[in-house]
Coordinates of C-alpha atoms in Angstrom, one line a residue:
M5 CA -24.3 -15.2 -26.6
R6 CA -22.1 -14.2 -29.6
R7 CA -24.6 -12.9 -32.2
S8 CA -23.6 -12.4 -36.0
P9 CA -23.2 -8.7 -36.6
A10 CA -25.3 -9.0 -39.6
K11 CA -28.2 -10.2 -37.8
F12 CA -28.4 -7.0 -35.3
Q13 CA -31.1 -7.9 -33.0
A14 CA -31.3 -11.8 -33.5
G15 CA -29.4 -13.6 -30.7
P16 CA -30.4 -13.2 -27.7
Q17 CA -30.1 -10.0 -25.8
L18 CA -28.7 -10.1 -22.6
Q19 CA -31.6 -6.9 -20.2
Q20 CA -30.7 -6.6 -16.7
L21 CA -27.7 -7.2 -14.5
L22 CA -29.9 -8.3 -11.1
V23 CA -27.4 -7.7 -8.5
T24 CA -28.3 -8.9 -4.6
I25 CA -26.5 -8.5 -1.8
S26 CA -27.8 -11.0 0.7
L27 CA -25.8 -10.6 4.8
E28 CA -26.1 -6.8 5.3
S29 CA -24.4 -4.6 3.0
E30 CA -21.8 -3.0 5.2
C31 CA -22.7 0.0 2.5
D32 CA -21.8 2.8 4.9
S33 CA -18.7 1.1 6.5
F34 CA -15.1 1.2 5.7
P35 CA -13.4 -1.6 3.7
S36 CA -11.2 -4.2 6.6
V37 CA -9.0 -6.7 6.2
S38 CA -11.5 -9.1 7.1
S39 CA -14.0 -7.7 4.3
D40 CA -15.6 -10.4 2.5
E41 CA -15.1 -10.1 -1.3
S42 CA -16.4 -13.0 -3.0
Y43 CA -19.5 -12.7 -5.5
T44 CA -20.8 -15.0 -7.7
L45 CA -21.6 -13.9 -11.1
T46 CA -24.0 -15.6 -13.7
V47 CA -24.6 -14.4 -17.2
R48 CA -27.3 -15.8 -19.4
E49 CA -30.0 -14.1 -21.2
P50 CA -31.8 -12.5 -20.2
V51 CA -30.7 -11.5 -16.7
A52 CA -27.4 -12.3 -15.5
T53 CA -26.8 -12.1 -12.2
L54 CA -24.1 -10.7 -9.7
K55 CA -24.8 -12.5 -5.6
A56 CA -22.5 -11.2 -3.0
N57 CA -22.7 -11.0 0.8
R58 CA -21.6 -7.7 1.1
V59 CA -21.5 -4.8 -1.0
W60 CA -17.5 -5.2 -1.6
G61 CA -18.0 -8.7 -3.2
A62 CA -20.6 -7.1 -5.4
L63 CA -17.7 -4.1 -6.5
R64 CA -15.4 -6.9 -7.2
G65 CA -17.8 -9.0 -9.6
L66 CA -18.6 -5.7 -10.8
E67 CA -15.6 -5.5 -12.1
T68 CA -15.8 -8.9 -13.3
F69 CA -18.9 -8.2 -15.8
S70 CA -17.2 -5.3 -17.1
Q71 CA -14.3 -7.1 -17.9
L72 CA -16.3 -9.9 -19.6
I73 CA -18.2 -6.8 -22.2
Y74 CA -16.6 -6.4 -25.6
Q75 CA -17.2 -4.3 -29.2
D76 CA -17.0 -5.9 -31.7
S77 CA -15.8 -4.3 -35.3
Y78 CA -19.3 -2.9 -35.8
G79 CA -19.5 -1.4 -32.2
T80 CA -22.3 -4.3 -31.6
F81 CA -21.3 -4.6 -27.6
T82 CA -21.3 -8.5 -26.8
V83 CA -21.1 -10.4 -23.5
N84 CA -19.4 -14.0 -22.5
E85 CA -21.7 -16.0 -21.0
A86 CA -20.4 -17.1 -18.1
N87 CA -20.5 -18.8 -14.6
I88 CA -18.1 -17.4 -12.2
T89 CA -17.1 -18.1 -8.4
D90 CA -14.6 -16.0 -7.5
S91 CA -13.1 -14.4 -4.3
P92 CA -9.2 -13.2 -3.5
R93 CA -6.6 -15.4 -2.1
F94 CA -5.2 -12.8 -0.3
P95 CA -6.6 -10.1 2.1
H96 CA -4.0 -7.9 1.3
R97 CA -3.5 -5.9 -2.1
G98 CA -1.8 -2.9 -2.1
I99 CA -0.2 -0.2 -3.7
L100 CA 2.3 2.4 -2.1
I101 CA 2.7 6.0 -3.5
D102 CA 5.6 8.3 -1.7
T103 CA 3.8 12.0 -1.9
S104 CA 7.1 13.5 -0.1
R105 CA 9.7 12.7 -2.6
H106 CA 7.3 14.5 -4.7
F107 CA 3.9 15.6 -4.0
L108 CA 1.0 14.4 -6.3
P109 CA -2.0 16.2 -7.1
V110 CA -5.2 14.7 -5.3
K111 CA -6.5 14.4 -9.1
S112 CA -3.5 11.6 -9.5
I113 CA -4.3 9.7 -6.1
F114 CA -8.2 9.7 -7.4
K115 CA -6.8 8.8 -10.8
T116 CA -4.7 5.8 -9.1
L117 CA -7.0 4.7 -7.0
D118 CA -9.3 3.9 -9.3
A119 CA -7.3 2.1 -11.8
M120 CA -7.0 0.0 -8.3
A121 CA -10.1 -0.8 -8.6
F122 CA -10.1 -1.7 -12.4
N123 CA -7.0 -3.9 -11.0
K124 CA -9.1 -5.3 -7.4
F125 CA -6.2 -4.2 -5.5
N126 CA -7.5 -3.3 -1.9
V127 CA -5.3 -0.7 -0.3
L128 CA -3.5 2.3 -0.7
H129 CA -0.5 2.4 1.9
W130 CA 0.4 6.4 2.0
H131 CA 4.0 7.2 2.5
I132 CA 3.1 11.1 3.1
V133 CA 5.7 12.2 4.3
D134 CA 9.7 11.9 4.6
D135 CA 12.6 13.0 4.8
Q136 CA 12.3 15.5 1.8
S137 CA 9.1 17.5 2.6
F138 CA 6.5 16.6 5.0
P139 CA 3.0 17.9 2.7
Y140 CA 0.2 16.6 5.6
Q141 CA -1.6 19.2 7.2
S142 CA -1.7 18.7 11.1
I143 CA -4.6 20.3 13.5
T144 CA -2.8 19.5 16.2
F145 CA 0.4 20.7 14.5
P146 CA 0.3 23.3 12.0
E147 CA 4.0 24.2 11.9
L148 CA 5.2 20.6 10.7
S149 CA 3.1 21.4 7.2
N150 CA 4.4 25.3 7.6
K151 CA 8.0 24.4 7.9
G152 CA 8.1 21.0 6.9
S153 CA 6.1 21.2 3.0
Y154 CA 8.0 22.0 -0.3
T155 CA 5.8 24.9 0.0
L156 CA 2.7 26.0 1.4
S157 CA 0.3 24.5 -1.4
H158 CA 2.2 21.7 -1.8
V159 CA 0.3 20.1 1.4
Y160 CA -2.9 18.1 1.7
T161 CA -5.3 19.4 3.7
P162 CA -8.0 17.7 6.3
N163 CA -10.2 17.9 3.3
D164 CA -8.2 16.9 1.4
V165 CA -7.1 13.8 3.1
R166 CA -11.5 12.9 3.6
K167 CA -11.6 12.9 0.0
V168 CA -9.1 10.8 -0.8
I169 CA -10.4 8.4 2.0
E170 CA -14.0 8.3 0.8
Y171 CA -12.8 8.1 -2.8
A172 CA -11.1 5.3 -1.8
R173 CA -14.3 3.5 0.6
L174 CA -16.3 3.9 -2.3
R175 CA -14.2 1.6 -4.6
G176 CA -13.4 -1.0 -1.8
I177 CA -10.3 0.6 -0.9
R178 CA -8.4 0.7 2.4
V179 CA -6.3 3.9 2.8
I180 CA -3.7 2.8 5.8
P181 CA -1.1 5.9 6.5
E182 CA 2.6 5.3 6.6
F183 CA 4.3 8.0 9.4
D184 CA 7.6 6.6 9.6
T185 CA 9.9 7.4 12.2
P186 CA 12.1 7.4 14.0
G187 CA 14.7 7.9 10.6
H188 CA 13.4 9.5 7.3
T189 CA 11.9 12.0 9.5
E190 CA 14.3 15.4 8.6
S191 CA 11.2 17.2 7.3
W192 CA 9.7 16.7 10.6
G193 CA 12.3 19.0 12.6
K194 CA 11.4 21.8 10.5
G195 CA 8.1 22.6 12.4
Q196 CA 8.9 20.7 15.9
K197 CA 11.6 22.4 18.4
D198 CA 14.1 20.1 19.7
L199 CA 12.6 16.5 17.6
L200 CA 15.4 15.5 15.9
T201 CA 18.4 14.2 18.0
P202 CA 21.4 17.1 17.5
C203 CA 24.9 16.0 16.0
Y204 CA 28.1 16.1 17.5
K205 CA 32.0 16.6 16.6
G206 CA 33.7 15.8 19.5
Q207 CA 32.7 17.8 22.0
K208 CA 30.6 20.8 19.1
S209 CA 27.5 20.7 17.9
T210 CA 28.0 20.4 14.0
H211 CA 24.1 22.1 13.7
S212 CA 22.8 18.9 11.8
V213 CA 20.5 16.7 12.9
G214 CA 20.0 13.3 12.8
P215 CA 16.6 10.8 13.4
I216 CA 14.1 11.7 16.3
N217 CA 15.6 12.2 20.0
P218 CA 14.7 8.8 21.3
I219 CA 15.7 10.3 25.1
L220 CA 13.4 13.1 26.0
N221 CA 9.9 12.9 27.1
T222 CA 8.7 15.9 25.0
T223 CA 8.9 13.2 22.4
Y224 CA 7.2 11.1 23.2
T225 CA 4.2 13.8 24.3
F226 CA 4.9 15.0 20.9
L227 CA 4.1 11.6 19.1
T228 CA 1.2 10.3 21.3
M229 CA -0.3 14.0 20.3
L230 CA 0.2 13.3 16.9
F231 CA -0.6 10.0 16.2
K232 CA -3.7 10.2 18.0
E233 CA -5.3 13.0 15.9
I234 CA -4.3 10.9 12.6
S235 CA -6.1 8.1 14.7
K236 CA -9.2 10.0 14.1
V237 CA -8.4 11.1 11.0
F238 CA -7.4 7.7 9.3
P239 CA -10.0 5.0 9.9
D240 CA -7.6 1.8 9.3
Q241 CA -7.4 0.1 12.1
F242 CA -3.6 0.1 11.2
I243 CA -1.5 2.5 11.0
H244 CA 1.7 2.5 9.7
L245 CA 4.7 3.0 11.4
G246 CA 8.1 2.4 9.4
G247 CA 11.0 1.9 11.2
D248 CA 13.4 1.0 8.6
E249 CA 16.8 2.4 7.6
V250 CA 17.4 4.1 10.8
E251 CA 21.5 5.9 11.1
F252 CA 23.4 5.1 14.0
D253 CA 26.0 7.7 13.7
C254 CA 24.4 11.6 14.9
W255 CA 23.0 9.0 18.1
A256 CA 26.4 8.2 18.1
S257 CA 28.1 11.3 18.1
D258 CA 25.0 12.8 21.3
P259 CA 26.8 13.4 25.0
D260 CA 23.8 12.7 26.2
I261 CA 22.0 10.0 24.0
H262 CA 25.5 7.6 25.3
N263 CA 25.1 8.9 28.9
F264 CA 21.2 7.6 28.5
M265 CA 22.6 4.2 27.0
K266 CA 24.8 3.7 30.3
K267 CA 22.0 4.3 32.6
K268 CA 20.1 1.8 30.4
R269 CA 23.0 -1.0 29.7
F270 CA 22.2 -0.3 25.9
G271 CA 26.4 -0.5 26.0
Q272 CA 26.6 0.5 22.3
D273 CA 24.1 -1.9 20.8
F274 CA 22.4 1.2 18.7
T275 CA 19.7 -1.7 17.5
K276 CA 18.7 -1.8 21.3
L277 CA 18.1 2.5 21.6
E278 CA 15.9 2.3 18.3
S279 CA 14.0 -0.7 19.9
F280 CA 13.2 1.0 22.9
Y281 CA 12.0 3.8 20.6
M282 CA 9.7 1.9 19.2
Q283 CA 8.3 -0.3 21.5
K284 CA 7.0 3.2 23.4
L285 CA 5.9 4.1 20.6
L286 CA 4.1 0.6 19.6
S287 CA 2.4 1.2 23.1
I288 CA 1.0 4.7 22.1
I289 CA -0.7 3.3 18.8
A290 CA -2.3 0.2 21.3
S291 CA -3.2 2.7 23.5
L292 CA -5.2 4.4 20.6
N293 CA -7.5 1.4 19.7
K294 CA -5.1 1.1 16.3
G295 CA -3.3 -2.6 14.5
S296 CA 0.5 -1.4 13.8
I297 CA 2.1 -2.2 10.5
V298 CA 6.2 -1.4 10.6
W299 CA 9.1 -2.8 8.0
Q300 CA 11.1 -5.6 8.6
E301 CA 14.0 -3.9 10.6
V302 CA 11.5 -3.7 13.8
F303 CA 11.7 -7.4 13.4
D304 CA 15.4 -7.8 12.9
H305 CA 16.5 -5.8 16.0
K306 CA 14.4 -8.2 18.5
D307 CA 12.3 -5.8 19.4
K308 CA 9.1 -7.1 21.6
L309 CA 6.3 -6.3 19.5
Q310 CA 3.0 -6.1 20.0
P311 CA 0.9 -9.5 19.5
G312 CA -0.6 -8.8 16.4
T313 CA 1.6 -6.6 14.7
I314 CA 2.0 -6.6 10.7
I315 CA 5.4 -7.2 9.5
Q316 CA 6.2 -6.0 5.8
V317 CA 9.4 -7.4 3.9
W318 CA 10.9 -5.2 1.7
K319 CA 15.0 -6.7 1.4
I320 CA 14.8 -8.4 -1.7
E321 CA 17.8 -10.6 0.3
M322 CA 16.4 -13.8 1.1
Y323 CA 12.9 -12.6 2.2
D324 CA 12.2 -15.9 1.5
S325 CA 13.5 -16.9 4.9
E326 CA 12.6 -13.6 6.2
L327 CA 8.9 -14.4 5.6
S328 CA 9.5 -17.8 7.4
Q329 CA 10.8 -16.1 10.2
V330 CA 8.4 -13.5 11.0
T331 CA 5.7 -16.1 11.0
A332 CA 7.4 -18.7 13.2
S333 CA 7.5 -16.1 15.4
G334 CA 3.7 -15.7 14.9
F335 CA 3.9 -12.1 13.4
P336 CA 1.6 -11.5 10.5
A337 CA 3.0 -10.5 7.4
I338 CA 3.0 -8.2 4.1
L339 CA 5.7 -8.7 0.9
S340 CA 7.3 -6.5 -0.9
A341 CA 10.6 -7.5 -1.9
P342 CA 10.2 -8.3 -5.2
W343 CA 7.7 -5.4 -6.2
Y344 CA 9.4 -2.4 -5.9
L345 CA 8.3 -1.0 -9.2
D346 CA 10.4 2.5 -9.1
N347 CA 13.3 -0.6 -10.0
I348 CA 13.5 0.5 -13.7
S349 CA 15.2 -2.4 -16.1
Y350 CA 14.8 -2.7 -20.1
G351 CA 12.5 -5.2 -20.8
Q352 CA 9.4 -7.2 -19.6
D353 CA 10.5 -6.9 -16.2
W354 CA 6.3 -7.5 -15.3
R355 CA 6.8 -11.1 -15.9
Q356 CA 9.5 -11.3 -12.8
Y357 CA 6.7 -9.9 -10.9
Y358 CA 4.1 -11.9 -12.1
L359 CA 6.1 -15.3 -11.2
V360 CA 6.4 -14.5 -7.5
E361 CA 4.8 -16.9 -5.3
P362 CA 4.3 -15.2 -1.8
L363 CA 4.0 -18.2 0.1
D364 CA 7.5 -20.4 -1.3
F365 CA 8.6 -20.5 1.7
Q366 CA 9.9 -22.8 4.6
G367 CA 7.6 -23.2 7.4
S368 CA 4.0 -25.0 8.5
D369 CA 0.7 -24.0 7.0
K370 CA -0.2 -22.4 9.6
Q371 CA 2.8 -19.8 9.0
R372 CA 1.4 -19.5 5.4
K373 CA -1.6 -18.6 6.7
L374 CA -0.1 -15.5 8.6
V375 CA 1.1 -14.2 5.2
L376 CA -2.2 -11.4 4.9
G377 CA -0.6 -10.8 1.2
G378 CA 1.5 -8.1 -0.9
E379 CA 2.1 -4.7 -1.5
A380 CA 3.7 -3.2 -5.3
C381 CA 6.0 -0.1 -4.3
L382 CA 6.0 3.1 -6.4
W383 CA 8.5 4.7 -4.2
G384 CA 8.6 9.1 -5.6
E385 CA 12.5 9.7 -6.2
Y386 CA 12.0 10.0 -9.7
V387 CA 8.2 9.9 -9.8
D388 CA 5.9 12.3 -9.7
A389 CA 2.0 13.4 -11.7
T390 CA 4.1 13.1 -15.0
N391 CA 4.6 9.8 -14.8
L392 CA 3.2 7.8 -11.4
T393 CA -0.2 6.4 -13.7
P394 CA 2.4 4.7 -16.6
R395 CA 4.9 3.8 -14.6
L396 CA 2.1 1.6 -11.8
W397 CA 0.7 0.4 -14.8
P398 CA 0.0 -2.6 -16.4
R399 CA 3.4 -3.4 -14.2
A400 CA 1.2 -3.7 -10.8
S401 CA -1.7 -5.8 -12.6
A402 CA 0.8 -8.7 -12.8
V403 CA 0.8 -8.2 -9.3
G404 CA -2.4 -7.6 -8.6
E405 CA -3.2 -10.8 -10.7
R406 CA -0.9 -13.1 -8.1
L407 CA -2.1 -11.5 -5.2
W408 CA -5.7 -11.7 -6.1
S409 CA -6.0 -15.3 -8.8
D410 CA -5.4 -19.0 -7.4
E411 CA -1.8 -19.9 -6.9
E412 CA -2.0 -22.1 -10.5
V413 CA -2.8 -19.2 -13.1
R414 CA 0.5 -19.0 -14.2
D415 CA 1.1 -19.6 -17.7
L416 CA 3.2 -16.2 -18.7
S417 CA 1.6 -16.2 -22.5
D418 CA -1.7 -16.7 -21.0
A419 CA -1.1 -13.5 -19.0
F420 CA 0.7 -11.5 -21.9
N421 CA -2.9 -11.7 -23.6
R422 CA -4.8 -10.9 -21.2
L423 CA -2.7 -7.9 -19.8
S424 CA -2.3 -6.4 -23.1
R425 CA -6.0 -7.1 -23.6
H426 CA -5.9 -5.1 -20.0
R427 CA -3.3 -2.8 -20.7
C428 CA -6.0 -1.2 -23.7
R429 CA -9.3 -1.6 -21.8
M430 CA -7.6 0.3 -19.2
L431 CA -6.4 3.2 -21.6
R432 CA -10.0 3.5 -22.7
R433 CA -10.9 3.9 -18.9
G434 CA -8.6 6.8 -19.0
I435 CA -5.9 5.3 -17.2
S436 CA -2.6 5.9 -19.7
A437 CA -1.2 2.5 -19.2
Q438 CA 1.9 2.1 -21.3
P439 CA 2.4 -0.5 -23.1
L440 CA 3.8 -4.3 -21.9
F441 CA 5.7 -4.9 -25.7
V442 CA 5.1 -4.7 -28.8
G443 CA 1.4 -4.0 -30.1
F444 CA -1.5 -1.9 -30.5
C445 CA -5.0 -0.4 -29.4
D446 CA -8.0 -1.2 -31.2

């Protein structure tokens, strides 16, 4: 329905968009990995129709409809006639933000959720705490953030967390929290006595600490209570437990741990100690009726995992063979390795993100069905509220399209034209997305 601007009222007019949801809408519930996001959209005058089985599909269809509308140089709004049947290729399309290395104000998390909705992402992976700071304010253990946050104003109160979860829900986005242990926990030790392993040099304590101490019963009592709270605060079915990059030096220096290892017949193999810890934690999470997501090391160290534990593949070396092994063992997988957006290079790096094919690994169709999707990760060492948005967008948009669209949609110049237009659209919507390359926005 294009019309020439001179004959202002002459062309066909679109009077309304009729939205119908054919099954129970699920409007009052939270989205999940099995949420139905399919929709059909027919744009004809005088009434356009958007049909979806559930509210999640209606949200995605409304976003598509908004992207069909453009304004000509005379200010007239025009919408393309269209007949669209659409659904995502992968059910898990995530963005990881890191609020430990730098605290991100709730306002900038909201802005990220807005941009995610504009790009049809549906998971916010909230890496909320780490070595550097513990901004999550726990009701059960208030000292964790009292002593472990940068300052008392750099915290997420229970109310802040509720607001983020609800803001996300209204946009069809799941919030999956990550509480990474047993490594990456230096900030935890400030507010929780005897949680971390004391390090030794010879027989003498060095007064420094290492990963969580896996040999004490008190450790597991604490973890049970903390994760019980987390499982109530975050409604999603899954909690991310981390499990990556555990450094063994401190464990190896501790005489009590040596005795424990001997008793357990672990020899000097500290991956066995890490597995012992992770298996205990995984069964705590299972007892709370939640599923677990872990980084790939937990799988690599041959832990006995609960069936259905999701493995997140993040190491760039041979990630295709990692996907192959994970799925051959029957575990669902999420791919992040080629999408670490904190790695900055000169030039159009969105192109390499766009060309990734998540299912390009050796394995059966059954294995490929276990790949749930992927995540673009933006780690926070060099990212705070000043550069979070331009560093994410539109680079993450390339990942969003890869995870939503058909495998065949691969043309880089076509993608460039659409992404450039979409970047301008995001700017108009208040998202300061950086340029893809030279050019301009109207």
